[in-house]
CSV table of C-alpha atoms and ligand atoms in Angstrom, one decimal:
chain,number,residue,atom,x,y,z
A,1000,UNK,CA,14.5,3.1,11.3
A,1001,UNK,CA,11.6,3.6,9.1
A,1002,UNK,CA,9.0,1.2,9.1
A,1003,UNK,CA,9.6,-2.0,6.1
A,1004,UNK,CA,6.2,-3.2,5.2
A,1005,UNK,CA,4.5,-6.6,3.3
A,1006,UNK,CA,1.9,-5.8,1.9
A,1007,UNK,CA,-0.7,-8.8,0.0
A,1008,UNK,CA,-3.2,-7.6,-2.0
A,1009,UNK,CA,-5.2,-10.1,-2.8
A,1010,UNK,CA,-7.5,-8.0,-5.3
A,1011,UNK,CA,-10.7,-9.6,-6.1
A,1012,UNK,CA,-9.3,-13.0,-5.8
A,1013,UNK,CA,-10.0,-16.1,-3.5
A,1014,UNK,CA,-13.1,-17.4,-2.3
A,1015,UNK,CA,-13.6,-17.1,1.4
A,1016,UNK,CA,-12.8,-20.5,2.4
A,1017,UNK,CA,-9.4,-20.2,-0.1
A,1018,UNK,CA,-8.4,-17.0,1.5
A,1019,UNK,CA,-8.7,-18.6,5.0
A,1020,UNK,CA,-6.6,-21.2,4.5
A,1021,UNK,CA,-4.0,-18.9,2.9
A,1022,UNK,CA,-3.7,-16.6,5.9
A,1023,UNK,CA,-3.8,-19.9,8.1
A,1024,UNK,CA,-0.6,-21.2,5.8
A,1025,UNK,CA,1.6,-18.1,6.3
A,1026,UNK,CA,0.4,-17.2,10.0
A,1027,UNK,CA,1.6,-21.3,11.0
A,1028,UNK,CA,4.8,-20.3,9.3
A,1029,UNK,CA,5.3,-17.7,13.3
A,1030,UNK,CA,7.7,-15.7,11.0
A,1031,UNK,CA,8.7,-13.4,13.7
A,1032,UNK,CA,9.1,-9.9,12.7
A,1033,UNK,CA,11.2,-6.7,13.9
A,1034,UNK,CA,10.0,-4.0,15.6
A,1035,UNK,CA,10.3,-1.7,13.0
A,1036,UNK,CA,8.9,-4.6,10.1
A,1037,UNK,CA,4.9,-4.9,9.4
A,1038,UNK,CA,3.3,-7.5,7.4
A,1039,UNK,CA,-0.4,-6.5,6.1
A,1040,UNK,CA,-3.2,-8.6,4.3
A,1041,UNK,CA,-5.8,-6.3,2.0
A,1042,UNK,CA,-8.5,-8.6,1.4
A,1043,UNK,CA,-11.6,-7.9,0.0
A,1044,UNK,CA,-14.3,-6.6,2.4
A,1045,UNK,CA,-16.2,-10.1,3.0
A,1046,UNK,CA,-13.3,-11.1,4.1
A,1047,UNK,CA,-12.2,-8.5,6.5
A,1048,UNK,CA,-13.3,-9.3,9.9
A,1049,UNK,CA,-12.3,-12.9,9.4
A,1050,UNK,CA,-8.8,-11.5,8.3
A,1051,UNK,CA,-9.1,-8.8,11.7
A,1052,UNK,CA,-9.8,-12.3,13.4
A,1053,UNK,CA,-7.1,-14.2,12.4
A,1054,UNK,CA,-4.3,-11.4,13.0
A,1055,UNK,CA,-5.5,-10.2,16.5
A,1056,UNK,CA,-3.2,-10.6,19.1
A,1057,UNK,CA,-0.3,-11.0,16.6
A,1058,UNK,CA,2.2,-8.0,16.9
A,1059,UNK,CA,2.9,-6.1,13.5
A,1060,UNK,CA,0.1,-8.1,11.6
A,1061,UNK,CA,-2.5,-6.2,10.4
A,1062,UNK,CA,-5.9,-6.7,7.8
A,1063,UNK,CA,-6.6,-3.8,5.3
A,1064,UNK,CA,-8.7,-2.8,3.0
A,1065,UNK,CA,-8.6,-2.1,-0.7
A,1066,UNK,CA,-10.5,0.5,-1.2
A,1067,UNK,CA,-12.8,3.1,0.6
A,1068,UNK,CA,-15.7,5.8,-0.5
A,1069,UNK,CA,-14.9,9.1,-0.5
A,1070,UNK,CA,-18.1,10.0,1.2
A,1071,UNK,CA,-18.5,10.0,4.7
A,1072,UNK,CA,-21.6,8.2,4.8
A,1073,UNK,CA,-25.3,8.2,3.1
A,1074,UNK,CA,-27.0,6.9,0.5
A,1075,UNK,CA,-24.0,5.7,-1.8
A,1076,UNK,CA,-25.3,2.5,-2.4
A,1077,UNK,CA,-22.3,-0.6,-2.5
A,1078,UNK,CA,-19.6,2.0,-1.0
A,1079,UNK,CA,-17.9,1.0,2.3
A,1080,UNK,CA,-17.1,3.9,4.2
A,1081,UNK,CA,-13.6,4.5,6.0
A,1082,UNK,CA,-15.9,5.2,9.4
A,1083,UNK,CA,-17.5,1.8,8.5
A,1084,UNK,CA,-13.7,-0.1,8.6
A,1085,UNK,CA,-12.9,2.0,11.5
A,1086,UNK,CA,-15.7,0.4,13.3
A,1087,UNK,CA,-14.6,-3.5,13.2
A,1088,UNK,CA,-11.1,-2.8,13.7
A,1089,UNK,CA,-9.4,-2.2,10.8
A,1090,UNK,CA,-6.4,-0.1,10.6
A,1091,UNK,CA,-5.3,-0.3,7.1
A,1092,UNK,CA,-7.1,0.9,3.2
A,1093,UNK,CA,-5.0,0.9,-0.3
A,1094,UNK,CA,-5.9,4.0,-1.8
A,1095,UNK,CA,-5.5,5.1,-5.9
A,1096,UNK,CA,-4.4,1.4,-6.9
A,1097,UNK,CA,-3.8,2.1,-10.5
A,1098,UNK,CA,-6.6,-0.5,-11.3
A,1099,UNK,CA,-9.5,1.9,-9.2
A,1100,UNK,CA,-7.9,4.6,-11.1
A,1101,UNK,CA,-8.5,2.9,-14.9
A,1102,UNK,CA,-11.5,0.9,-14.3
A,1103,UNK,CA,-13.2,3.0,-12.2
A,1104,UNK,CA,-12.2,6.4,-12.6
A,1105,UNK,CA,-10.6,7.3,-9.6
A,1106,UNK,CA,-8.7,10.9,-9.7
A,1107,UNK,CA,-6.4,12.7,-7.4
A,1108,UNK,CA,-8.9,15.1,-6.0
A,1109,UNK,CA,-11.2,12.0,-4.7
A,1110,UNK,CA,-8.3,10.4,-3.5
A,1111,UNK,CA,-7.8,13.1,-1.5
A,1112,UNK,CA,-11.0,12.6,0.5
A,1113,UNK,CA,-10.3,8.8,0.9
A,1114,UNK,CA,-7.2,9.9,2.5
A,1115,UNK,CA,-8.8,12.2,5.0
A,1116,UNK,CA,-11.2,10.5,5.7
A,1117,UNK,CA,-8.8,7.5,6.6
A,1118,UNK,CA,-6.9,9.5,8.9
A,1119,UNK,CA,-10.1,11.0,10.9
A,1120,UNK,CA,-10.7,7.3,11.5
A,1121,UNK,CA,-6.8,6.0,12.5
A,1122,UNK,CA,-6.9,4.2,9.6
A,1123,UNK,CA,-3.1,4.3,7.5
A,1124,UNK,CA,-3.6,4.9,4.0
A,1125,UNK,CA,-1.3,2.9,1.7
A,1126,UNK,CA,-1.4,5.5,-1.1
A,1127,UNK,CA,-0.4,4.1,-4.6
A,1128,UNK,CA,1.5,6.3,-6.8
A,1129,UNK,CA,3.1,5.5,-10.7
A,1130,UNK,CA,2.8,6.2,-13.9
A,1131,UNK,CA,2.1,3.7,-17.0
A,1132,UNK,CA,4.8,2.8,-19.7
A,1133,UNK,CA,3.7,5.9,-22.2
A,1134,UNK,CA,4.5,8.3,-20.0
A,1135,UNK,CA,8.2,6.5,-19.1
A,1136,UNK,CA,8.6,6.5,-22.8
A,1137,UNK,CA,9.3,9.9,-23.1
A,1138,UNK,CA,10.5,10.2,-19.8
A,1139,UNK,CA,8.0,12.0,-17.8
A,1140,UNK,CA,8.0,9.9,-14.5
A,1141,UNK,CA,9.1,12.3,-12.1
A,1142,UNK,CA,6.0,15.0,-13.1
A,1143,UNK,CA,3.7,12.3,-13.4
A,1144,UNK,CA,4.1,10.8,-9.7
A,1145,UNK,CA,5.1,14.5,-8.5
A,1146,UNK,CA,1.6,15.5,-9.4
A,1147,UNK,CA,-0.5,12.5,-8.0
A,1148,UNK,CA,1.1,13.1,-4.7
A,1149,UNK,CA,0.6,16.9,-4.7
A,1150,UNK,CA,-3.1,16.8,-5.8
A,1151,UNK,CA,-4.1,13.9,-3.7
A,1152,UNK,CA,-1.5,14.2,0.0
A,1153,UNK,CA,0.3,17.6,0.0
A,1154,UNK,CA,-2.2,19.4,1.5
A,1155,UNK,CA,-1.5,17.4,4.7
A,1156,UNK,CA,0.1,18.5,8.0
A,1157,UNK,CA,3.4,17.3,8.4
A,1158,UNK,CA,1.7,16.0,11.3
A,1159,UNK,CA,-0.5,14.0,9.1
A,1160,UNK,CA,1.3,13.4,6.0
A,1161,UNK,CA,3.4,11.3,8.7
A,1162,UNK,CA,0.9,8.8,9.1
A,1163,UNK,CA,0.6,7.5,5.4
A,1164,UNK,CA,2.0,4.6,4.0
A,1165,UNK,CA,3.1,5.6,-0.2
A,1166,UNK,CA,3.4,2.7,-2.6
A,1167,UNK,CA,5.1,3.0,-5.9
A,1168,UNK,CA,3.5,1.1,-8.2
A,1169,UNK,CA,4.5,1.7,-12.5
A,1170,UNK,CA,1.6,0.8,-14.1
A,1171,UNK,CA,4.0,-0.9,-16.9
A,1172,UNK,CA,5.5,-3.3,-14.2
A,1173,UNK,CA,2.1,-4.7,-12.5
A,1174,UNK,CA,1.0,-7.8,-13.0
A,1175,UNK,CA,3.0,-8.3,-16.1
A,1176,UNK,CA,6.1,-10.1,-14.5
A,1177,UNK,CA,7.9,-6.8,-15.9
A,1178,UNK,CA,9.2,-5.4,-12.5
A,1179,UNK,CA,11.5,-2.2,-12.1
A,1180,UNK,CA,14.9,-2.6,-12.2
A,1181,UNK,CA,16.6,-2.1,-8.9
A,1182,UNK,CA,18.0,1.2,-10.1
A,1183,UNK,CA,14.9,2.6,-11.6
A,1184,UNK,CA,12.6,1.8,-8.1
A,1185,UNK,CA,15.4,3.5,-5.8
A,1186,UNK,CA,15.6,6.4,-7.9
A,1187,UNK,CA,12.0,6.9,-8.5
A,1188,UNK,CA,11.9,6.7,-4.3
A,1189,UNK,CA,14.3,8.8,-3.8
A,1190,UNK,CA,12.5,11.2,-6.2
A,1191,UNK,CA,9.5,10.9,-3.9
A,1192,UNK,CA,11.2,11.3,-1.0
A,1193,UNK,CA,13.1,14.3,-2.4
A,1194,UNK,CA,9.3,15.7,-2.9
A,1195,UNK,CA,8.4,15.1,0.8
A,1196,UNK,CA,11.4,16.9,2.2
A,1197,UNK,CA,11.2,20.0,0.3
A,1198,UNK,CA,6.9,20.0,1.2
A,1199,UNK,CA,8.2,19.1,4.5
A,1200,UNK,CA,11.3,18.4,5.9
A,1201,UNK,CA,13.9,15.6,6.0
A,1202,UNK,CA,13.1,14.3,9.2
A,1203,UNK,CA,9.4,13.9,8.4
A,1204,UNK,CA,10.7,12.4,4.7
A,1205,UNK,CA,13.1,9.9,6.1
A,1206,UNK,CA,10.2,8.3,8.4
A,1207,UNK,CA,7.9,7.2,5.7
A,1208,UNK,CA,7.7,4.1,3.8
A,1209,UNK,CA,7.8,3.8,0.8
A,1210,UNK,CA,6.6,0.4,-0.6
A,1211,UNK,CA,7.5,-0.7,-4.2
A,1212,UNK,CA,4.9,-2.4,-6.2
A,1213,UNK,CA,4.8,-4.1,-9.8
A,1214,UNK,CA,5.7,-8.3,-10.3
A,1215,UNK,CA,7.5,-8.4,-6.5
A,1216,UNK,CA,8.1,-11.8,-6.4
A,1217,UNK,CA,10.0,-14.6,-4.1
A,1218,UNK,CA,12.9,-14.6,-6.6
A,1219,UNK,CA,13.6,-10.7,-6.9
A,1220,UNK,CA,12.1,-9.3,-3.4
A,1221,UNK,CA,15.5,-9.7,-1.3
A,1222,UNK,CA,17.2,-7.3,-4.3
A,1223,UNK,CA,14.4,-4.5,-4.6
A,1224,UNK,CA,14.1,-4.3,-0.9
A,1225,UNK,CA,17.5,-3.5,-0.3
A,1226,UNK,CA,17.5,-0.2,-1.9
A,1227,UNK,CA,18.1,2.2,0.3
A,1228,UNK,CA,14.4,4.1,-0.3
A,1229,UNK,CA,12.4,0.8,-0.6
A,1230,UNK,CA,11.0,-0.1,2.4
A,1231,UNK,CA,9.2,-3.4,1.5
A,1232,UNK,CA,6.7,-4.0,-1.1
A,1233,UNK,CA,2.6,-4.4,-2.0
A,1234,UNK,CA,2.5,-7.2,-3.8
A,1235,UNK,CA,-0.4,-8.6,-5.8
A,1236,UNK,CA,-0.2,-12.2,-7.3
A,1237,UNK,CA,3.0,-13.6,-5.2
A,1238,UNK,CA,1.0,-12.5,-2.1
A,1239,UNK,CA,-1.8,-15.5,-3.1
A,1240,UNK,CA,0.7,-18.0,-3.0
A,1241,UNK,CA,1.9,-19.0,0.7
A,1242,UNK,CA,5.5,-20.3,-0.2
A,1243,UNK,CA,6.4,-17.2,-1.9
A,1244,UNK,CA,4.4,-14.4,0.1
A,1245,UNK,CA,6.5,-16.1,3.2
A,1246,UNK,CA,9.8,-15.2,1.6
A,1247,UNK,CA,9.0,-12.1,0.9
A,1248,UNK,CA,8.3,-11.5,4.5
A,1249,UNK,CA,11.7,-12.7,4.9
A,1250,UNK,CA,13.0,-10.4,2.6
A,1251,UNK,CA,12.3,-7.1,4.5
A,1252,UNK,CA,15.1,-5.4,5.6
B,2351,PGA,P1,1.6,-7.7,-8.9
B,2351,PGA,O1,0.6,-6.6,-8.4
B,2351,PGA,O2,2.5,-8.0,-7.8
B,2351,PGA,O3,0.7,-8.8,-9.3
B,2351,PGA,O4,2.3,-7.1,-10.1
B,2351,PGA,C1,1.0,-5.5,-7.5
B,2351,PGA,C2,-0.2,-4.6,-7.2
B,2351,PGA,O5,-1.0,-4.4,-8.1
B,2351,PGA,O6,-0.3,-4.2,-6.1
């Protein structure tokens, strides 16, 4: 089976001392995960070697980032390179979040370089992917997403393609308690993994995960997860509540 993934991302909230005690809440729940589940905290940088800390020695636990430069390394002042994550252990970086893409003008072609440059240093990207609610108006989806994932991964290897992590996120659903209906994230997945077999090939399509994103909460995450295409979730404000990230851990197929 196909890996089922938690993903928290904590964005730019938390103080140090709040996010410790939130990983130390959910990691003294011991929820024991499957072989095939994951569960992965992306903090923000401060607070990634405490994070790497924490998770060592737990199996399937792992600390990621949120974002990374595009540039391998130089004189980009306030970037964090993927070499520089590499280097105290981190295995994980969210790339293309749709809020990097508005606020700070992040485009497919840079994206592209964050993502190679993750997988030179064994780092998975999670790569976000969706479209915001003027393009679902007039029913554009498909294109929209189609594109992202052509300019920014399908110049992969199958070989590395394999190694990424995609999240669907629509724009219209994230952080506005508006989440997909069950039916619209499975066939928006399937769509995406439709893509990936005819770049690829079906094999290579059916082992990647492909996270949905957009108001996952406690209440709805047992539903979305059991589409057939949706292999667990990144989830942004549930994930800073310990209660409710907890059952959504529980939640993974
Ligand atoms: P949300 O955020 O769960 O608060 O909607 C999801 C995300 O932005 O990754």
């Amino acid at each position: 089976m196909r890996k089922q993934i938690a993903a928290a991302n904590w964005k730019m909230n938390l103080t140090y001392q709040q996010g410790e005690e939130l990983l130390d809440s959910i990691l003294k729940e011991e929820i024991s995960l499957e072989k095939d589940q994951q569960v992965v905290f992306a903090v923000p940088f401060p607070y990634l070697i405490m994070a790497a800390e924490k998770l060592k020695g737990r199996k399937n636990y792992f600390g990621s980032a949120q974002n990374c430069s595009d540039k391998k390394s130089g004189a980009y002042t306030g970037e964090v390179s993927a070499e520089m994550l590499h280097s105290i252990h981190i295995t994980h970086c969210v790339l293309g979040h749709s809020e990097r893409r508005e606020y700070f003008s992040e485009f497919n072609q840079a994206l592209a370089h964050k993502a190679e440059l993750c997988l030179e240093y064994n780092i998975t990207p999670i790569f976000c992917c969706g479209e915001p609610l003027s393009i679902r108006e007039v029913g554009a989806e498909e294109g929209f997403v189609e594109a992202q994932l052509k300019e920014s991964l399908f110049h992969f290897s199958e070989d590395q393609i394999r190694k990424i992590v995609i999240a669907y996120e629509p724009i219209w659903a994230i952080g506005t308690g508006m989440t997909a209906t069950t039916a619209q994230a499975q066939e928006m997945h399937a769509h995406i993994r439709f893509l990936l077999a005819s770049k690829y090939s079906k094999n290579t399509a059916d082992i990647i995960p492909i996270l949905y994103g957009g108001s996952v909460k406690a209440g709805n995450a047992k539903e979305l997860f059991s589409c057939p295409d949706v292999d667990g979730g990144l989830v942004g404000g549930a994930s800073l509540v310990a209660a409710d990230f907890c059952s959504i851990i529980r939640a993974l197929k």
